[in-house]
Coordinates of C-alpha atoms in Angstrom, one line a residue:
Chain A
X18 CA -9.5 11.1 -28.7
X19 CA -7.3 8.6 -26.9
X20 CA -4.1 9.0 -28.8
X21 CA -1.9 9.6 -25.8
X22 CA -4.0 7.9 -23.2
X23 CA -2.8 4.4 -23.7
X24 CA 0.7 5.4 -24.6
X25 CA 1.6 7.5 -21.6
X26 CA 0.7 4.9 -18.9
X27 CA 2.5 2.3 -20.8
X28 CA 4.6 1.3 -17.9
X29 CA 1.5 0.7 -15.7
X30 CA -0.1 -1.3 -18.5
X31 CA 3.1 -3.3 -18.9
X32 CA 3.1 -4.0 -15.1
X33 CA -0.5 -5.2 -15.2
X34 CA 0.2 -7.5 -18.1
X35 CA 3.3 -8.8 -16.4
X36 CA 1.4 -9.4 -13.2
X37 CA -1.3 -11.3 -15.0
X38 CA 1.1 -13.4 -17.0
X39 CA 3.2 -14.2 -13.9
X40 CA 0.1 -15.2 -12.0
X41 CA -1.0 -17.6 -14.7
X42 CA 2.5 -19.0 -15.1
X43 CA 2.9 -19.8 -11.5
X44 CA -0.5 -21.1 -10.8
X45 CA -0.5 -23.4 -13.8
X46 CA 3.0 -24.7 -13.1
X47 CA 3.0 -25.0 -9.4
X48 CA -0.1 -27.2 -9.4
X49 CA 0.9 -29.4 -12.3
X50 CA 1.8 -32.9 -11.4
X51 CA 4.3 -33.2 -14.2
X52 CA 6.8 -30.9 -12.6
X53 CA 6.0 -32.3 -9.2
X54 CA 4.6 -29.1 -7.7
X55 CA 7.7 -26.9 -7.7
X56 CA 7.7 -24.1 -5.2
X57 CA 8.1 -21.2 -7.5
X58 CA 8.7 -18.3 -5.2
X59 CA 12.3 -17.5 -6.2
X60 CA 11.5 -17.7 -9.8
X61 CA 8.6 -15.4 -9.5
X62 CA 10.5 -13.0 -7.3
X63 CA 13.2 -12.5 -9.9
X64 CA 10.7 -12.1 -12.7
X65 CA 8.8 -9.6 -10.7
X66 CA 12.0 -7.8 -9.9
X67 CA 12.9 -7.7 -13.5
X68 CA 9.5 -6.3 -14.5
X69 CA 9.8 -3.6 -11.9
X70 CA 13.3 -2.8 -12.9
X71 CA 12.3 -2.6 -16.5
X72 CA 9.8 0.0 -15.6
X73 CA 12.5 2.0 -13.9
X74 CA 14.5 1.7 -17.0
X75 CA 12.9 4.8 -18.5
X76 CA 15.3 6.9 -16.4
X77 CA 18.4 6.0 -18.3
X78 CA 19.0 7.7 -21.6
X79 CA 22.0 5.7 -22.7
X80 CA 21.0 2.2 -23.3
X81 CA 23.4 -0.5 -22.7
X82 CA 23.6 -3.0 -25.6
X83 CA 21.9 -5.9 -23.9
X84 CA 18.7 -3.9 -22.9
X85 CA 15.6 -5.8 -23.5
X86 CA 13.2 -4.8 -26.2
X87 CA 10.6 -3.8 -23.7
X88 CA 12.8 -1.2 -22.1
X89 CA 13.5 0.4 -25.4
X90 CA 9.8 0.4 -26.1
X91 CA 9.2 2.1 -22.8
X92 CA 11.8 4.7 -23.4
X93 CA 10.6 5.4 -26.8
X94 CA 7.0 5.6 -25.6
X95 CA 7.8 7.9 -22.8
X96 CA 10.4 10.3 -24.0
X97 CA 8.0 12.9 -25.4
X98 CA 5.4 12.5 -22.8
X99 CA 6.6 14.0 -19.6
X100 CA 3.6 16.2 -19.2
X101 CA 0.2 14.8 -20.0
X102 CA -3.4 14.8 -18.9
X103 CA -5.0 11.5 -19.4
X104 CA -8.2 9.7 -19.4
X105 CA -10.5 12.7 -19.3
X106 CA -8.4 14.4 -16.6
X107 CA -8.3 11.5 -14.3
X108 CA -4.6 11.0 -14.4
X109 CA -1.8 13.4 -14.8
X110 CA 1.9 13.0 -15.6
X111 CA 4.2 15.8 -14.8
X112 CA 7.7 16.1 -13.2
X113 CA 6.4 15.5 -9.8
X114 CA 4.8 12.2 -10.7
X115 CA 7.6 11.2 -12.9
X116 CA 10.3 11.4 -10.2
X117 CA 8.0 10.0 -7.5
X118 CA 7.2 7.0 -9.6
X119 CA 10.8 6.3 -10.4
X120 CA 11.6 6.6 -6.7
X121 CA 8.8 4.3 -5.8
X122 CA 9.9 1.7 -8.3
X123 CA 13.4 1.8 -7.1
X124 CA 12.2 1.2 -3.6
X125 CA 9.9 -1.7 -4.5
X126 CA 12.7 -3.3 -6.4
X127 CA 15.1 -3.0 -3.4
X128 CA 12.4 -4.4 -1.1
X129 CA 11.8 -7.4 -3.4
X130 CA 15.5 -7.9 -3.5
X131 CA 15.6 -8.1 0.2
X132 CA 12.9 -10.7 0.4
X133 CA 14.4 -13.2 -2.0
X134 CA 16.4 -14.8 0.8
X135 CA 13.5 -14.5 3.2
X136 CA 11.3 -16.9 1.3
X137 CA 14.0 -19.5 1.2
X138 CA 14.7 -19.2 4.9
X139 CA 11.1 -19.3 6.1
X140 CA 10.1 -21.7 3.5
X141 CA 7.1 -19.6 2.7
X142 CA 6.0 -20.9 -0.6
X143 CA 3.3 -18.3 -1.2
X144 CA 4.3 -16.9 -4.6
X145 CA 1.0 -14.9 -4.5
X146 CA 2.7 -12.4 -2.2
X147 CA 5.0 -11.3 -5.1
X148 CA 2.0 -11.0 -7.4
X149 CA 0.3 -8.9 -4.7
X150 CA 3.4 -6.8 -4.3
X151 CA 3.4 -6.1 -8.1
X152 CA -0.2 -5.3 -8.0
X153 CA 0.2 -2.7 -5.3
X154 CA 3.2 -1.2 -7.0
X155 CA 0.8 -0.7 -9.9
X156 CA -1.8 0.9 -7.6
X157 CA 0.8 3.2 -6.1
X158 CA 1.9 4.4 -9.5
X159 CA -1.7 5.1 -10.2
X160 CA -2.1 6.9 -6.9
X161 CA 0.8 9.2 -7.5
X162 CA -0.6 10.3 -10.9
X163 CA -4.2 10.4 -9.8
X164 CA -5.9 13.7 -10.6
X165 CA -9.4 13.1 -9.6
X166 CA -11.0 12.0 -6.3
X167 CA -12.4 8.9 -7.8
X168 CA -9.2 7.8 -9.4
X169 CA -7.4 8.5 -6.1
X170 CA -9.9 6.4 -4.2
X171 CA -9.7 3.5 -6.6
X172 CA -5.9 3.5 -6.3
X173 CA -6.0 3.7 -2.5
X174 CA -8.5 0.8 -2.4
X175 CA -6.4 -1.4 -4.7
X176 CA -3.3 -0.8 -2.6
X177 CA -5.2 -1.4 0.6
X178 CA -6.7 -4.6 -0.7
X179 CA -3.4 -6.0 -1.7
X180 CA -2.0 -5.1 1.6
X181 CA -4.8 -6.7 3.7
X182 CA -3.7 -10.1 2.6
X183 CA 0.0 -10.1 3.1
X184 CA 0.4 -9.5 6.9
X185 CA -1.4 -12.8 7.4
X186 CA 1.1 -14.8 5.3
X187 CA 2.3 -17.0 8.1
X188 CA -1.0 -18.8 8.6
X189 CA 0.0 -20.8 11.6
X190 CA 1.5 -17.9 13.6
X191 CA -1.1 -16.1 15.7
X192 CA 0.5 -12.7 15.6
X193 CA 0.4 -12.7 11.9
X194 CA -3.3 -13.5 11.6
X195 CA -4.0 -10.9 14.3
X196 CA -2.0 -8.3 12.4
X197 CA -3.8 -9.0 9.1
X198 CA -7.2 -8.8 10.8
X199 CA -6.4 -5.6 12.5
X200 CA -5.0 -4.0 9.4
X201 CA -8.1 -5.1 7.4
X202 CA -10.5 -3.7 9.9
X203 CA -8.8 -0.4 10.3
X204 CA -7.9 0.0 6.6
X205 CA -11.5 -0.6 5.6
X206 CA -12.6 1.9 8.2
X207 CA -10.2 4.6 7.1
X208 CA -11.1 4.0 3.5
X209 CA -14.7 4.4 4.4
X210 CA -14.0 7.7 6.1
X211 CA -12.0 8.9 3.1
X212 CA -14.8 8.0 0.7
X213 CA -17.3 9.7 2.9
X214 CA -15.3 12.9 2.7
X215 CA -14.9 12.5 -1.1
X216 CA -18.7 12.1 -1.5
X217 CA -19.4 15.1 0.7
X218 CA -17.0 17.2 -1.4
X219 CA -18.8 16.0 -4.5
X220 CA -22.2 16.7 -3.0
X221 CA -21.4 20.2 -2.0
X222 CA -19.3 21.3 -4.9
X223 CA -20.2 19.1 -7.8
X224 CA -16.7 18.4 -9.2
X225 CA -14.2 15.7 -8.3
X226 CA -11.2 16.8 -10.4
X227 CA -8.3 18.3 -8.5
X228 CA -7.8 21.0 -11.0
X229 CA -11.4 22.1 -10.9
X230 CA -11.3 22.0 -7.1
X231 CA -8.2 24.1 -7.1
X232 CA -9.9 26.7 -9.2
X233 CA -12.9 26.7 -7.0
X234 CA -11.0 27.0 -3.7
X235 CA -9.0 30.1 -4.7
X236 CA -9.9 32.7 -2.2
X237 CA -12.6 30.6 -0.6
X238 CA -12.4 30.6 3.1
X239 CA -13.2 27.3 4.7
X240 CA -13.3 28.1 8.4
X241 CA -15.3 26.2 11.0
X242 CA -17.0 29.2 12.7
X243 CA -18.9 31.5 10.4
X244 CA -18.4 29.0 7.7
X245 CA -19.6 29.8 4.3
X246 CA -20.2 26.1 3.9
X247 CA -19.6 23.8 6.7
X248 CA -20.3 20.8 4.5
X249 CA -17.2 21.4 2.6
X250 CA -15.2 21.7 5.8
X251 CA -16.6 18.4 7.0
X252 CA -15.8 16.8 3.7
X253 CA -12.2 17.9 3.7
X254 CA -11.8 17.0 7.4
X255 CA -13.0 13.5 6.7
X256 CA -10.6 13.2 3.8
X257 CA -7.7 14.4 6.0
X258 CA -8.6 12.0 8.7
X259 CA -8.8 9.1 6.3
X260 CA -5.3 9.9 4.9
X261 CA -3.9 10.4 8.4
X262 CA -5.1 6.9 9.4
X263 CA -3.3 5.5 6.4
X264 CA -0.1 7.2 7.1
X265 CA -0.1 6.3 10.8
X266 CA 0.2 9.7 12.4
X267 CA -0.6 10.1 16.0
X268 CA -4.2 10.3 17.0
X269 CA -4.7 7.5 14.5
X270 CA -1.7 5.4 14.9
X271 CA -3.0 2.6 17.1
X272 CA -3.2 -0.1 14.5
X273 CA 0.3 0.5 13.1
X274 CA 2.1 -0.9 16.1
X275 CA 0.4 -4.3 16.3
X276 CA 0.4 -4.7 12.6
X277 CA 4.1 -3.8 12.2
X278 CA 5.0 -6.1 15.0
X279 CA 2.9 -9.1 14.1
X280 CA 3.4 -9.3 10.4
X281 CA 6.4 -11.2 8.9
X282 CA 9.4 -8.9 8.7
X283 CA 9.2 -8.7 5.0
X284 CA 5.7 -7.3 5.2
X285 CA 6.8 -4.8 7.8
X286 CA 9.5 -3.6 5.4
X287 CA 6.8 -3.0 2.7
X288 CA 4.5 -1.2 5.2
X289 CA 7.2 1.2 6.4
X290 CA 8.4 2.2 3.0
X291 CA 6.0 2.0 0.1
X292 CA 2.7 3.4 1.3
X293 CA 4.4 6.4 2.9
X294 CA 5.8 7.6 -0.4
X295 CA 2.6 7.2 -2.4
X296 CA 0.2 8.4 0.2
X297 CA 2.3 11.5 1.1
X298 CA 2.6 12.3 -2.6
X299 CA -1.2 12.0 -2.9
X300 CA -1.7 14.1 0.2
X301 CA 0.6 16.8 -1.1
X302 CA -1.4 16.9 -4.3
X303 CA -4.8 17.0 -2.5
X304 CA -4.0 19.4 0.3
X305 CA -1.5 21.8 -1.3
X306 CA -2.9 21.8 -4.8
X307 CA -6.6 21.5 -4.3
X308 CA -7.6 22.4 -0.8
X309 CA -5.0 25.0 0.0
X310 CA -6.2 26.7 3.2
X311 CA -4.6 27.7 6.6
X312 CA -7.3 25.8 8.4
X313 CA -5.7 22.5 7.6
X314 CA -2.4 23.8 8.8
X315 CA -3.6 23.6 12.4
X316 CA -4.7 20.0 12.1
X317 CA -1.4 19.0 10.5
X318 CA 0.6 21.0 13.1
X319 CA -1.2 19.1 15.8
X320 CA -0.6 15.8 14.2
X321 CA 3.0 16.6 13.6
X322 CA 3.7 17.7 17.2
X323 CA 1.8 14.7 18.6
X324 CA 3.6 12.2 16.3
X325 CA 7.0 13.6 17.2
X326 CA 6.3 13.5 20.9
X327 CA 4.8 10.0 20.9
X328 CA 7.5 8.7 18.6
X329 CA 10.2 10.0 20.9
X330 CA 8.7 9.0 24.3
X331 CA 6.9 5.8 23.7
X332 CA 9.8 4.1 21.9
X333 CA 11.9 4.3 25.0
X334 CA 10.0 1.6 26.8
X335 CA 10.2 -0.9 24.0
X336 CA 12.5 -3.9 24.0
X337 CA 11.3 -5.5 20.8
X338 CA 12.9 -4.4 17.6
X339 CA 10.0 -4.2 15.2
X340 CA 7.8 -2.2 17.7
X341 CA 10.7 0.2 18.2
X342 CA 11.1 0.6 14.5
X343 CA 7.4 1.2 14.2
X344 CA 7.5 3.9 16.8
X345 CA 10.5 5.5 15.1
X346 CA 8.6 5.5 11.8
X347 CA 5.7 7.3 13.5
X348 CA 8.1 9.8 14.8
X349 CA 9.6 10.3 11.4
X350 CA 6.3 10.9 9.8
X351 CA 5.8 13.6 12.4
X352 CA 9.0 15.2 11.2
X353 CA 7.9 14.9 7.6
X354 CA 4.7 16.6 8.5
X355 CA 6.6 19.7 9.6
X356 CA 7.5 20.2 6.0
X357 CA 4.1 19.3 4.8
X358 CA 2.1 21.6 7.1
X359 CA 4.1 24.6 6.3
X360 CA 2.5 24.7 2.9
X361 CA 5.4 26.6 1.1
X362 CA 7.3 25.3 -1.8
X363 CA 10.4 24.8 0.4
X364 CA 8.1 22.9 2.7
X365 CA 7.2 20.4 0.0
X366 CA 10.8 20.2 -1.1
X367 CA 11.9 19.4 2.4
X368 CA 9.2 16.8 2.7
X369 CA 10.4 15.1 -0.5
X370 CA 14.0 15.2 0.7
X371 CA 12.9 13.9 4.1
X372 CA 11.0 11.0 2.5
X373 CA 13.9 10.1 0.3
X374 CA 16.3 9.9 3.2
X375 CA 13.8 8.2 5.5
X376 CA 13.3 5.5 2.9
X377 CA 17.1 5.0 2.5
X378 CA 17.5 4.6 6.2
X379 CA 14.5 2.3 6.5
X380 CA 15.7 0.0 3.7
X381 CA 19.1 -0.2 5.5
X382 CA 17.6 -1.0 8.9
X383 CA 15.2 -3.6 7.6
X384 CA 17.9 -5.2 5.5
X385 CA 19.9 -5.7 8.7
X386 CA 16.9 -6.9 10.6
X387 CA 16.1 -9.4 7.8
X388 CA 19.7 -10.5 7.7
X389 CA 19.9 -11.1 11.4
X390 CA 16.6 -12.9 11.5
X391 CA 18.3 -16.2 11.8
X392 CA 17.6 -16.9 15.4
X393 CA 14.3 -15.1 15.7
X394 CA 15.8 -11.6 16.2
X395 CA 12.9 -10.2 18.2
X396 CA 14.3 -8.4 21.2
X397 CA 16.9 -5.7 21.0
X398 CA 19.0 -7.5 23.6
X399 CA 19.6 -10.2 20.9
X400 CA 22.0 -7.8 19.3
X401 CA 24.4 -8.0 22.2
X402 CA 28.1 -8.2 21.4
X403 CA 27.5 -8.0 17.7
X404 CA 30.6 -6.0 17.5
X405 CA 32.7 -9.0 18.2
X406 CA 30.9 -11.5 16.0
X407 CA 30.2 -9.2 13.0
X408 CA 32.0 -5.9 13.1
X409 CA 31.1 -4.6 9.7
X410 CA 27.4 -5.1 10.3
X411 CA 27.8 -3.3 13.6
X412 CA 29.3 -0.4 11.9
X413 CA 26.5 -0.3 9.3
X414 CA 23.8 -0.4 11.9
X415 CA 25.6 2.2 14.1
X416 CA 25.8 4.6 11.2
X417 CA 22.2 4.1 10.3
X418 CA 21.1 4.6 13.9
X419 CA 23.2 7.7 14.1
X420 CA 21.6 9.0 11.0
X421 CA 18.1 8.2 12.4
X422 CA 19.1 10.2 15.5
X423 CA 20.2 13.1 13.4
X424 CA 23.8 13.2 14.2
X425 CA 25.6 15.8 12.0
X426 CA 27.4 14.7 9.0
X427 CA 25.0 12.0 8.1
X428 CA 22.0 12.2 5.8
X429 CA 19.4 12.1 8.6
X430 CA 20.8 15.3 10.0
X431 CA 20.6 17.0 6.6
X432 CA 16.9 16.1 6.1
X433 CA 16.0 17.2 9.6
X434 CA 18.0 20.4 9.3
X435 CA 16.2 21.3 6.2
X436 CA 12.8 20.5 7.7
X437 CA 13.4 22.7 10.7
X438 CA 14.9 25.4 8.5
X439 CA 11.6 25.5 6.5
X440 CA 9.5 25.5 9.7
X441 CA 11.4 28.5 11.0
X442 CA 11.1 30.2 7.6
X443 CA 7.4 30.0 7.6
X444 CA 7.0 31.0 11.2
X445 CA 6.2 27.7 12.8
X446 CA 8.5 28.3 15.8
X447 CA 6.7 25.9 18.1
X448 CA 7.0 23.1 15.6
X449 CA 10.7 23.6 15.2
X450 CA 11.2 23.8 19.0
X451 CA 9.3 20.6 19.7
X452 CA 11.1 18.9 16.9
X453 CA 14.5 19.7 18.2
X454 CA 13.5 18.6 21.8
X455 CA 12.1 15.3 20.6
X456 CA 15.2 14.6 18.5
X457 CA 17.2 14.9 21.7
X458 CA 14.9 12.5 23.5
X459 CA 14.9 10.0 20.7
X460 CA 18.6 10.0 20.5
X461 CA 18.5 7.8 23.6
X462 CA 16.9 4.8 22.1
X463 CA 18.8 5.0 18.8
X464 CA 22.1 5.1 20.5
X465 CA 21.0 2.4 22.9
X466 CA 21.3 0.1 19.9
X467 CA 24.9 1.1 19.4
X468 CA 25.6 0.6 23.1
X469 CA 24.1 -2.9 23.2
X470 CA 26.1 -3.9 20.2
X471 CA 29.4 -2.7 21.4
X472 CA 29.2 -2.9 25.2
X473 CA 26.8 -5.6 26.2
X474 CA 27.6 -9.2 26.7
X475 CA 24.6 -11.5 26.2
X476 CA 24.0 -14.6 28.3
X477 CA 24.1 -16.8 25.3
X478 CA 26.3 -15.7 22.4
X479 CA 24.3 -15.8 19.1
X480 CA 26.2 -16.4 15.9
X481 CA 24.4 -15.2 12.8
X482 CA 24.7 -16.7 9.4
X483 CA 26.3 -14.5 6.8
X484 CA 23.8 -12.7 4.6
X485 CA 23.3 -13.2 0.9
X486 CA 24.7 -11.1 -1.8
X487 CA 21.7 -9.1 -2.7
X488 CA 21.1 -7.8 0.8
X489 CA 24.8 -6.9 1.2
X490 CA 24.7 -4.9 -2.0
X491 CA 21.6 -3.1 -0.9
X492 CA 23.2 -2.3 2.5
X493 CA 26.3 -1.1 0.9
X494 CA 24.5 1.2 -1.5
X495 CA 22.2 2.7 1.1
X496 CA 25.0 3.1 3.6
X497 CA 27.0 4.9 0.9
X498 CA 24.2 7.3 0.3
X499 CA 23.6 7.9 4.0
X500 CA 27.2 8.6 4.8
X501 CA 28.1 10.7 1.8
X502 CA 24.9 12.5 1.2
X503 CA 26.2 15.7 2.8
X504 CA 29.1 15.9 0.3
X505 CA 27.0 16.3 -2.8
X506 CA 23.4 16.7 -2.1
X507 CA 22.6 19.1 -4.9
X508 CA 21.2 16.7 -7.5
X509 CA 18.5 15.7 -5.0
X510 CA 17.9 19.3 -4.0
X511 CA 17.5 20.2 -7.7
X512 CA 15.2 17.3 -8.4
X513 CA 13.0 17.9 -5.4
X514 CA 12.8 21.6 -6.1
X515 CA 11.6 20.8 -9.6
X516 CA 9.1 18.3 -8.3
X517 CA 7.8 20.9 -5.8
X518 CA 7.6 23.6 -8.5
X519 CA 5.7 21.4 -10.9
X520 CA 3.1 20.8 -8.3
X521 CA 2.1 24.4 -8.3
X522 CA 1.4 24.7 -12.0
Chain B
X2 CA -58.0 1.4 -17.3
X3 CA -54.4 2.3 -16.7
X4 CA -54.3 0.0 -13.8
X5 CA -55.1 -3.1 -15.8
X6 CA -51.4 -4.3 -15.7
X7 CA -51.4 -4.0 -11.9
X8 CA -54.6 -6.1 -11.8
X9 CA -53.0 -8.7 -14.0
X10 CA -49.9 -8.7 -11.8
X11 CA -51.9 -9.2 -8.7
X12 CA -53.8 -12.0 -10.1
X13 CA -50.7 -13.8 -11.4
X14 CA -48.9 -13.5 -8.1
X15 CA -51.9 -14.7 -6.2
X16 CA -52.2 -17.7 -8.5
X17 CA -48.5 -18.5 -8.3
X18 CA -48.4 -18.5 -4.6
X19 CA -51.6 -20.6 -4.4
X20 CA -50.2 -23.1 -6.8
X21 CA -47.0 -23.4 -4.8
X22 CA -48.7 -24.1 -1.6
X23 CA -51.5 -26.1 -3.1
X24 CA -49.3 -28.6 -4.9
X25 CA -47.4 -29.5 -1.8
X26 CA -50.8 -30.2 -0.1
X27 CA -51.9 -32.4 -3.0
X28 CA -48.7 -34.4 -3.5
X29 CA -47.3 -34.3 0.0
X30 CA -46.2 -37.4 1.7
X31 CA -48.6 -39.7 3.4
X32 CA -48.2 -40.6 7.0
X33 CA -46.1 -43.7 6.2
X34 CA -43.3 -41.5 4.8
X35 CA -43.4 -38.7 7.4
X36 CA -40.6 -39.4 9.7
X37 CA -39.2 -36.5 11.8
X38 CA -36.1 -35.8 9.8
X39 CA -38.1 -35.3 6.6
X40 CA -40.3 -32.7 8.2
X41 CA -37.5 -30.6 9.6
X42 CA -36.2 -27.4 8.0
X43 CA -33.3 -27.7 5.6
X44 CA -30.0 -25.9 6.5
X45 CA -27.4 -27.0 4.1
X46 CA -26.8 -30.3 5.9
X47 CA -26.4 -28.8 9.3
X48 CA -28.5 -29.8 12.2
X49 CA -31.2 -27.1 12.5
X50 CA -31.8 -27.6 16.2
X51 CA -28.1 -27.6 17.1
X52 CA -26.1 -24.8 18.8
X53 CA -25.8 -21.9 16.4
X54 CA -22.1 -21.4 17.3
X55 CA -20.9 -24.8 16.2
X56 CA -17.8 -25.1 14.0
X57 CA -18.3 -25.3 10.3
X58 CA -16.1 -25.6 7.3
X59 CA -14.4 -22.5 5.9
X60 CA -15.3 -23.6 2.4
X61 CA -18.7 -22.1 2.9
X62 CA -17.1 -18.7 3.4
X63 CA -15.0 -19.2 0.3
X64 CA -18.0 -20.1 -1.8
X65 CA -19.9 -17.1 -0.6
X66 CA -17.0 -14.7 -1.4
X67 CA -16.6 -16.2 -4.9
X68 CA -20.3 -15.8 -5.4
X69 CA -20.2 -12.2 -4.5
X70 CA -17.4 -11.5 -7.0
X71 CA -19.0 -13.2 -9.9
X72 CA -22.4 -11.9 -9.1
X73 CA -21.1 -8.4 -9.2
X74 CA -19.4 -9.2 -12.5
X75 CA -22.8 -10.1 -13.9
X76 CA -24.3 -7.0 -12.3
X77 CA -21.8 -4.9 -14.3
X78 CA -22.7 -6.9 -17.4
X79 CA -26.3 -5.8 -17.3
X80 CA -26.1 -2.1 -18.1
X81 CA -23.4 -2.8 -20.6
X82 CA -25.6 -5.3 -22.4
X83 CA -28.5 -2.9 -22.5
X84 CA -26.5 0.1 -23.9
X85 CA -24.2 -1.7 -26.2
X86 CA -25.5 -0.1 -29.4
X87 CA -24.6 3.3 -28.1
X88 CA -21.1 2.6 -26.8
X89 CA -20.0 0.8 -29.9
X90 CA -16.8 -1.1 -30.4
X91 CA -14.8 0.8 -27.8
X92 CA -17.3 -0.1 -25.1
X93 CA -17.3 -3.7 -26.3
X94 CA -13.6 -4.1 -26.0
X95 CA -13.5 -2.3 -22.6
X96 CA -15.9 -4.9 -21.2
X97 CA -13.9 -7.7 -22.7
X98 CA -10.8 -6.4 -20.9
X99 CA -12.8 -6.4 -17.7
X100 CA -14.0 -10.0 -18.3
X101 CA -10.5 -11.1 -19.2
X102 CA -9.2 -9.9 -15.9
X103 CA -11.9 -11.7 -14.0
X104 CA -11.3 -14.8 -16.1
X105 CA -7.7 -14.7 -15.0
X106 CA -8.9 -14.7 -11.4
X107 CA -11.2 -17.6 -12.2
X108 CA -8.4 -19.6 -13.7
X109 CA -6.3 -19.0 -10.6
X110 CA -9.1 -20.1 -8.3
X111 CA -9.8 -23.2 -10.4
X112 CA -6.2 -24.3 -10.4
X113 CA -5.7 -23.7 -6.7
X114 CA -8.6 -26.1 -6.0
X115 CA -11.1 -23.7 -4.5
X116 CA -13.8 -25.3 -6.6
X117 CA -13.2 -28.8 -5.3
X118 CA -15.3 -29.9 -2.5
X119 CA -14.4 -33.2 -1.0

C-alpha cells in the first residue's frame, strides 16, 4: 500500500529530521552552562545550509568521491521516482515539481549563505530563525507537490506560521515588531479567506483532489451571471483572493510594503524570493490544471495591469531602498501575471522563466543591500559616489538595475520579451501595451540608482566594509547568469517547457 | 421508563450543587476571620477592583499559548485512543510520530526556560 509513499518524499523527510535534530542540538547546547552558553547561529546556519544543499544533491548524476552517504541515499531513492502519486493522491511528483523544488532549494541555500554574515554583524543570536527557515523550506516543498486542497492549505499554513515569527526578530526595534504584527494579521486573514474558498468548493462539489476537480471542470462554465452554480464561483473567487493576498498583487498589496520595510533585511530577502516561487507554482497548478476557465482570466488581467501600473508609479516617490525594492517586486509580480493569465502553455513557460530571472536579480540586489548594510543603508542617497569607493560593486548594481529595467542584452529583457510575446500571442494586446508603457516609466527609478552611484556626491562620504566571501561568490554567480543569459538560454527554455507540459498531463 | 437516566442525572446534579453551596455555608469562616481581602473574588493575584488595563506579565500569555497547544494534543489523542483496535499498528506508530514532534517542542520550551516562573 505504502511502498513508494515514504520513499519518494525522502528529501522532505530528511529535511524534517534534520530540522528536529538541529533544534535539539542547539537548544541543549546553547543553554548548557558547561559550554558557557555559546551563540550557535553560525554553526546552525552552516549545518542548515548543508542539509538544504544535500537535498539539492539529487540533481547531480556524477557523484564526486567525497559525497556524503546521505546524498547517495537520496539519489538512489529518487532516481526511479520522477513521477509518482503519493499518500492517497495528496501529493504528486512530476517534472514540474521536480524542477521547481530543485530551484527552490537552490534559492533557499543562497539566501542562507547571504545571511551568515548578517548574524555576526547584527549580533542576532536567534538560531531559531534558521530552524524556522528550514521548516518553511520543507513546507514550500510540500506546497509545490500538493495535489489536494487540504494538503495545499496545510503547506500554506505551515509556511505562513514560520514566516509570522521572523519579521519580528529584532525585538527592540519598533519597525520590526510592527512588521511582524502586520504580517501576522494579514496572513491569518488571507489564509482564512483561502480556507473559506476551499470549504465552499468542497461543499458544492464534494471532492478536494485537483485531478478530480480538473475532471469535473472540463466543459463546465463558471460565469457570474446565469451561473450554473454561483457557489462554485464564489469558492474559486475566494481561493483566488487568498492567493493574491499572499503574492502581494495590487488590490491586496498593502501589507507588503510595511512588512518588507520594517523587517530585518535578511527577512525581506526571504519574503521577496521564496514564497513567490512556491505560491506561484501552487497557483499555476490550481488555476490552470483544476479550475481552468476564462472567467479567472479577467481577474488576473486586472491584477496584472494594476500591479504593473502601481509598481511603476508608486516607486518613483520612494527614497528608501527597501520600500523601493518592495514596489519593484510588486511590479514584477504584475509582469509575471501576464504570463499566468494567458493560460497557454507558452504562458506558463514564460511565467517560469520570468520567475527564474526575477529570483536571480533579487538575490543579486539583496546581496548588495546586505553587504552595504554597514552604516544603516536605508536611504537611496546613501549610495552616493559609490563609484569612487567601490567600483566593482557599482558595476554589479548597475547591471542588475539595468536588468530590472529591461535593457536589452540582459536577462531581465529576455524574460520580459518572452512575457509580452506570449501576451500578444494569446490576444491580450492591452496587457502587452500597458506592460511596455510601465517598463518605460519604471526605467526612471532603476536608472536613478545608477545615476546616484556615479554622479552624486554625498555630504558625508560613507566607506563600506568589504563583504565576505560567500556573498561575493553569490553576487558573481548571479551576475554571470544575468549578463550572459541571452547567449545560451536554451537549457532554461527546454526545462521550463518540459515543466509546463508536464502540468497538462 | 426510558427517561429514568435523565431523572437520575437531574437528581445527581441537584445534589452536587446543593452540596457545593451547603458545605461553604456550614464550614465558612466566622466573623473573626472575615477580613475584606478574604471575601473578595480571586483573580490570579491581581487586584480585582483595579483598572482593567493595567500592565501584566507576558508570562501569562505564554502559559495560555502552551496550554492551547498541549490541550489540542490531548484532544487529538482522544479519538485515537477510542479507535485504536481498528487502525492497528500503523495507526499506533503514526500517533507516536505526532507525539514525538510535540515532545521535541516540549524539550525546546523546557530548555529555553518558558516553564520557569520566578
